[in-house]
mmCIF file of C-alpha atoms in Angstrom:
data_model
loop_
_atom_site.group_PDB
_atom_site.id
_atom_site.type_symbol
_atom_site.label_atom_id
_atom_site.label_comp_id
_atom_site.label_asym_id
_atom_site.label_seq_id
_atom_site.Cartn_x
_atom_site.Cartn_y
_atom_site.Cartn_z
ATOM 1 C CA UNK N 11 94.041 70.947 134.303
ATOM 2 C CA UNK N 12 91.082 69.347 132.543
ATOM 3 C CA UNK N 13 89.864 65.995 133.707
ATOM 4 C CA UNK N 14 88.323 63.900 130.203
ATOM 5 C CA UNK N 15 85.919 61.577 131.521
ATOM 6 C CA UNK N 16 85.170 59.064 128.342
ATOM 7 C CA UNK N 17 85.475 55.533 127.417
ATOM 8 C CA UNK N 18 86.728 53.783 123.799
ATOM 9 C CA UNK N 19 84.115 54.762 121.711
ATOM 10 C CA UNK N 20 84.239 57.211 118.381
ATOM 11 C CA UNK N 21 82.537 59.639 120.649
ATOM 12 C CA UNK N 22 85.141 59.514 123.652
ATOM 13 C CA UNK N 23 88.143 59.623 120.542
ATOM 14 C CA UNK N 24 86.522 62.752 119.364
ATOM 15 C CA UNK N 25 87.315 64.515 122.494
ATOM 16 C CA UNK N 26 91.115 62.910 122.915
ATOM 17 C CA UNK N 27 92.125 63.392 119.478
ATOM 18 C CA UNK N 28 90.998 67.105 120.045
ATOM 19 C CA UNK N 29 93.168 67.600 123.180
ATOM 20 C CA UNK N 30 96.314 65.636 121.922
ATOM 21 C CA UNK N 31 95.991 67.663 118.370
ATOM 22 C CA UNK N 32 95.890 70.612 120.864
ATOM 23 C CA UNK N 33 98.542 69.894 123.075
ATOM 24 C CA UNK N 34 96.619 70.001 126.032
ATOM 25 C CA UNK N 35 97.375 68.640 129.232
ATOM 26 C CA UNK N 36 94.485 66.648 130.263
ATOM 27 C CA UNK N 37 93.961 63.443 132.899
ATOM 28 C CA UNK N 38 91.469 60.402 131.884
ATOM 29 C CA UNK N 39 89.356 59.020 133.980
ATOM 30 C CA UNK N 40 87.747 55.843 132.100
ATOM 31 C CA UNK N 41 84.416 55.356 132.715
ATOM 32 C CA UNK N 42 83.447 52.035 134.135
ATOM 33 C CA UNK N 43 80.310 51.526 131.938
ATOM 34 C CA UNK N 44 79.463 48.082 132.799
ATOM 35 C CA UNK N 45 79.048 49.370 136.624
ATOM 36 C CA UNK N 46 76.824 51.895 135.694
ATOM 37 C CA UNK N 47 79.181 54.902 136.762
ATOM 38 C CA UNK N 48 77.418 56.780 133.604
ATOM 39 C CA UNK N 49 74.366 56.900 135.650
ATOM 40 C CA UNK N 50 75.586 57.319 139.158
ATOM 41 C CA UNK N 51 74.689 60.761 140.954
ATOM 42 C CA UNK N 52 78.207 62.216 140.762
ATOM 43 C CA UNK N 53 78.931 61.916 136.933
ATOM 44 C CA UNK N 54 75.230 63.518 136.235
ATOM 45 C CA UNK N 55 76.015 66.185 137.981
ATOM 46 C CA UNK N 56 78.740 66.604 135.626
ATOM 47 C CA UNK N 57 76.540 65.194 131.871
ATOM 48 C CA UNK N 58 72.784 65.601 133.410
ATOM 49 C CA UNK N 59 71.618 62.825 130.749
ATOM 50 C CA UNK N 60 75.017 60.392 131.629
ATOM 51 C CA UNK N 61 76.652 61.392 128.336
ATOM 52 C CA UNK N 62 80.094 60.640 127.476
ATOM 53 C CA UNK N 63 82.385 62.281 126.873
ATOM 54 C CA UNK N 64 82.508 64.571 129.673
ATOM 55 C CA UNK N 65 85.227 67.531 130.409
ATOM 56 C CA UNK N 66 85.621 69.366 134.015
ATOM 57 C CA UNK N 67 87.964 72.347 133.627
ATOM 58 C CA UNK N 68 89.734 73.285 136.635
ATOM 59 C CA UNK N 69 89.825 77.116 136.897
ATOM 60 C CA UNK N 70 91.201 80.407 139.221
ATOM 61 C CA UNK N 71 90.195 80.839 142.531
ATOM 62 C CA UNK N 72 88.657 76.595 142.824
ATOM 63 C CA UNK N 73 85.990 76.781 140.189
ATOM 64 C CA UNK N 74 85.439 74.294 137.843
ATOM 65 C CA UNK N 75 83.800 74.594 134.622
ATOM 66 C CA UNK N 76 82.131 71.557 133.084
ATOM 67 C CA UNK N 77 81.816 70.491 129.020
ATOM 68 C CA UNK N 78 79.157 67.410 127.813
ATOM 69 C CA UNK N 79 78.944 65.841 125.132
ATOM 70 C CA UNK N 80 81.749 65.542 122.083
ATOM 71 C CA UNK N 81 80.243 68.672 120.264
ATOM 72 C CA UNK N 82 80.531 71.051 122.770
ATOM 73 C CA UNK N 83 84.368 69.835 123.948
ATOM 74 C CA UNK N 84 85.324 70.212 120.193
ATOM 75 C CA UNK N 85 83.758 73.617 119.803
ATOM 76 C CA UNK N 86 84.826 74.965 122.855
ATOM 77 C CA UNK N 87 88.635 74.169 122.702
ATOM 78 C CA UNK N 88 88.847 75.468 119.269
ATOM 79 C CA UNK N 89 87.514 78.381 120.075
ATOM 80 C CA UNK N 90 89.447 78.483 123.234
ATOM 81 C CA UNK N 91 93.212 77.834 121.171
ATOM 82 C CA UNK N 92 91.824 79.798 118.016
ATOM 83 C CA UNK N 93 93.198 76.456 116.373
ATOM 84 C CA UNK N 94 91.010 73.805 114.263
ATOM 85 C CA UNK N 95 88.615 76.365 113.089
ATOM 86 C CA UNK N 96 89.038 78.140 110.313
ATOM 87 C CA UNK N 97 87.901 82.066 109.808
ATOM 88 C CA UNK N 98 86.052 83.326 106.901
ATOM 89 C CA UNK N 99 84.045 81.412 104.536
ATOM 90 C CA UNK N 100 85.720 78.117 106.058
ATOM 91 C CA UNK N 101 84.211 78.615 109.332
ATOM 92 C CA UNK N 102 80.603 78.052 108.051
ATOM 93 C CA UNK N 103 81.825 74.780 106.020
ATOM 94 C CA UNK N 104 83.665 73.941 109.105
ATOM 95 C CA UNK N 105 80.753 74.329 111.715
ATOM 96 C CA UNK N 106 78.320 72.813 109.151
ATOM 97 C CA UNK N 107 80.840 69.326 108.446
ATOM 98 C CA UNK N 108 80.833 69.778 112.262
ATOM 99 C CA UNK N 109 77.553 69.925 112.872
ATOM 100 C CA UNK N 110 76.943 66.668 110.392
ATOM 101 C CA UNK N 111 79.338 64.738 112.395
ATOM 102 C CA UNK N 112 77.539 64.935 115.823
ATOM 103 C CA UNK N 113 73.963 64.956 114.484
ATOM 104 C CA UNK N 114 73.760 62.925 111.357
ATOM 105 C CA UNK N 115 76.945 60.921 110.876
ATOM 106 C CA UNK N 116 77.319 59.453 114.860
ATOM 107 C CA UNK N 117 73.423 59.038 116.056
ATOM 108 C CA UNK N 118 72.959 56.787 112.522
ATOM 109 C CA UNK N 119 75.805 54.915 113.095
ATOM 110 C CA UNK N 120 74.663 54.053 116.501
ATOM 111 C CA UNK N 121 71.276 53.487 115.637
ATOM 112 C CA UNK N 122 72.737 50.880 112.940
ATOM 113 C CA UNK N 123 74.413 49.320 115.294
ATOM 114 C CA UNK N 124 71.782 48.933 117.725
ATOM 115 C CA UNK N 125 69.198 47.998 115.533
ATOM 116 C CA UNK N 126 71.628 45.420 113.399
ATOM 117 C CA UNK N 127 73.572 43.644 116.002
ATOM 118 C CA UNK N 128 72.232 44.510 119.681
ATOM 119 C CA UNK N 129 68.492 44.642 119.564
ATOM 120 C CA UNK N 130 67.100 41.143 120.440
ATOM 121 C CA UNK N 131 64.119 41.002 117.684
ATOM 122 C CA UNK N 132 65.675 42.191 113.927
ATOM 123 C CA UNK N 133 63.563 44.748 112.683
ATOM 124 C CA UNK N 134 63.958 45.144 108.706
ATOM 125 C CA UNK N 135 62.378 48.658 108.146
ATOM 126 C CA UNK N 136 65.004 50.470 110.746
ATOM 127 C CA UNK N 137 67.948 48.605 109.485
ATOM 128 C CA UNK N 138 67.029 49.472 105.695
ATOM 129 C CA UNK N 139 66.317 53.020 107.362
ATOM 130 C CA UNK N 140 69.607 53.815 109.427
ATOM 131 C CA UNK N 141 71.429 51.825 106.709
ATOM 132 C CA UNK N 142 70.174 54.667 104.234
ATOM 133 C CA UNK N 143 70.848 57.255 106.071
ATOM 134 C CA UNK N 144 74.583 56.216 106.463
ATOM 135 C CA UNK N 145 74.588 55.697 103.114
ATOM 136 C CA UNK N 146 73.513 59.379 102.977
ATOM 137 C CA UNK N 147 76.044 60.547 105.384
ATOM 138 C CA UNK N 148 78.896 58.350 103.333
ATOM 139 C CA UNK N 149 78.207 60.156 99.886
ATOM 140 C CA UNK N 150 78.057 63.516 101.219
ATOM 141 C CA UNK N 151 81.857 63.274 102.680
ATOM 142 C CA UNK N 152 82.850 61.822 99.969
ATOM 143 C CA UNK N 153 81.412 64.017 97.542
ATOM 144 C CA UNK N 154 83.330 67.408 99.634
ATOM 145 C CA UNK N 155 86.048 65.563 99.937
ATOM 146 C CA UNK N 156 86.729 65.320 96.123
ATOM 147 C CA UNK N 157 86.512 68.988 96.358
ATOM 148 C CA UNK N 158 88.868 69.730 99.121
ATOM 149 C CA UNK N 159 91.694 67.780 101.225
ATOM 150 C CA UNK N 160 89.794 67.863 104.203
ATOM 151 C CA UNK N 161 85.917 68.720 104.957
ATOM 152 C CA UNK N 162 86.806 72.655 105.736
ATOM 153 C CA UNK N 163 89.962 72.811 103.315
ATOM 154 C CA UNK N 164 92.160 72.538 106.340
ATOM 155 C CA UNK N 165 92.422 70.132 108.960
ATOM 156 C CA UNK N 166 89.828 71.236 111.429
ATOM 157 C CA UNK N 167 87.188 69.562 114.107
ATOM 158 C CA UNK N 168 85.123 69.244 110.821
ATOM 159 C CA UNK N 169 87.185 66.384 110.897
ATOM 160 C CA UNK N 170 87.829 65.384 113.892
ATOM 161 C CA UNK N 171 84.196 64.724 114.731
ATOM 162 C CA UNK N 172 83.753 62.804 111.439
ATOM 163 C CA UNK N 173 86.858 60.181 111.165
ATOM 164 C CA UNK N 174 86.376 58.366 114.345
ATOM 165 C CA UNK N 175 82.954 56.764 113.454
ATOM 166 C CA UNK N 176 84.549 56.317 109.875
ATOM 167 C CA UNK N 177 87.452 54.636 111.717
ATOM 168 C CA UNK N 178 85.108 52.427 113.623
ATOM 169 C CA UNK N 179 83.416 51.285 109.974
ATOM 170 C CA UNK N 180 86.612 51.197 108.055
ATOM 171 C CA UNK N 181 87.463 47.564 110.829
ATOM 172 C CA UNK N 182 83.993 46.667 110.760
ATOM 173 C CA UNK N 183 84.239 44.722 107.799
ATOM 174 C CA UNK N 184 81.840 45.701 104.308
ATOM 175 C CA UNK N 185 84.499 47.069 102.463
ATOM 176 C CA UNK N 186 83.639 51.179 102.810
ATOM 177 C CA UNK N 187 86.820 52.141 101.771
ATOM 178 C CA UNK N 188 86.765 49.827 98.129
ATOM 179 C CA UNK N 189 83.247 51.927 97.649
ATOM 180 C CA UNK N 190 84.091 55.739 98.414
ATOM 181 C CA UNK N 191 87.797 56.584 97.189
ATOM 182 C CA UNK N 192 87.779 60.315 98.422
ATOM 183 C CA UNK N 193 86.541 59.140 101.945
ATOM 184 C CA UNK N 194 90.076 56.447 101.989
ATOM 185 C CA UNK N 195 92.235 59.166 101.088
ATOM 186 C CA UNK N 196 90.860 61.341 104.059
ATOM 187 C CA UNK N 197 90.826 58.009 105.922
ATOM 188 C CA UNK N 198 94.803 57.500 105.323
ATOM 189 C CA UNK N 199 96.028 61.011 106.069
ATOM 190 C CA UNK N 200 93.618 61.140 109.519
ATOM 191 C CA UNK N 201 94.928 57.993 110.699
ATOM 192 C CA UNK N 202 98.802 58.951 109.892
ATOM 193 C CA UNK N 203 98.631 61.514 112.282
ATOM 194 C CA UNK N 204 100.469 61.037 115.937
ATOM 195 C CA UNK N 205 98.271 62.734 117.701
ATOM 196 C CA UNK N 206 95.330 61.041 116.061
ATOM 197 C CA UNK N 207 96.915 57.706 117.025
ATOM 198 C CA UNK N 208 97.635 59.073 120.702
ATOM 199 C CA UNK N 209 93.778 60.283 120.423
ATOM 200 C CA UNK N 210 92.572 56.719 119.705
ATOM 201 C CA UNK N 211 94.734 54.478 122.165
ATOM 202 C CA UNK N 212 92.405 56.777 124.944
ATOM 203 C CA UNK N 213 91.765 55.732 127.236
ATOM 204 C CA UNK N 214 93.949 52.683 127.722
#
């Protein structure tokens, strides 16, 4: 049994998505954020820096193995299953889409957010700056994806670790959609998915 500790963010749908695409069985516990449980003793034992989302593993014998951070839950399942990663030449493409989703794609957007609507004092130079880069990050997907269907030719965690922060910007408001036509069409087929829907109702 694997216990997904995570809250309703694009980083915490990563990880559901993953397990309901999978077929996993999996319990949530929903991390009570505004009481600090992200910090508290017992869930750094578990994600040392109070990262979310975090998987414990039940295994054999009373061990328990432990998975932090969205990157490492998606990489580790698919390996697991041998499903969601492609072999061959697709694996590279796949790790690399991968790779742009939890470095690039999802610090920006939270840095935009920060910076744009949280941060007390507006500070032009790292709006214009984290507004560039996701800019950046916007072109590239939609530049592969007028190439293939999806970032790795097939469905993969490419994807997965991608469309939830596009989800997030897609209700924002701004109208990314109207601009990047390849990145809707990815948007529409992600989102018609059941277990992508089941993924982003988590946790309740």
């Amino acid at each position: 049994m694997i216990t997904l500790y995570t809250f309703a963010t694009p980083n915490g749908h990563k990880a559901s998505i993953l397990l309901e695409e999978l077929g996993l069985q999996y319990r949530v516990h929903k991390l009570d954020l505004m009481g600090g449980e992200n910090k508290a003793p017992e869930y750094l034992a578990i994600s040392p820096i109070g990262k979310l989302p975090a998987a414990v593993e039940e295994m054999p014998g009373g061990a328990a193995r432990r998975l932090f951070g969205s990157g490492a839950i998606l990489l580790h399942y698919a390996e697991r299953t041998g499903r969601l990663l492609p072999g061959g030449d697709m694996r590279a493409e796949a790790l690399s889409w991968l790779m742009l989703g939890i470095s690039d794609l999802g610090p920006t957007a939270l840095d935009m957010f920060r910076f744009s609507v949280r941060a007390p004092e507006k500070i032009p130079y790292a709006i214009d700056l984290f507004k560039g880069e996701l800019l950046r990050c916007y072109g590239a997907l939609d530049d592969r994806l007028s190439q293939e269907e999806y970032l790795a030719g097939d469905y993969s965690v490419a994807d997965i670790a991608c469309f939830p922060f596009i989800a997030a910007a897609a209700v924002a408001g701004g109208g990314l959609l109207d601009r990047y036509a390849n990145l809707k069409r990815w948007h529409d087929a992600i989102i018609a998915r059941p277990a992508v829907q089941r993924g982003m109702a988590v946790p309740e």
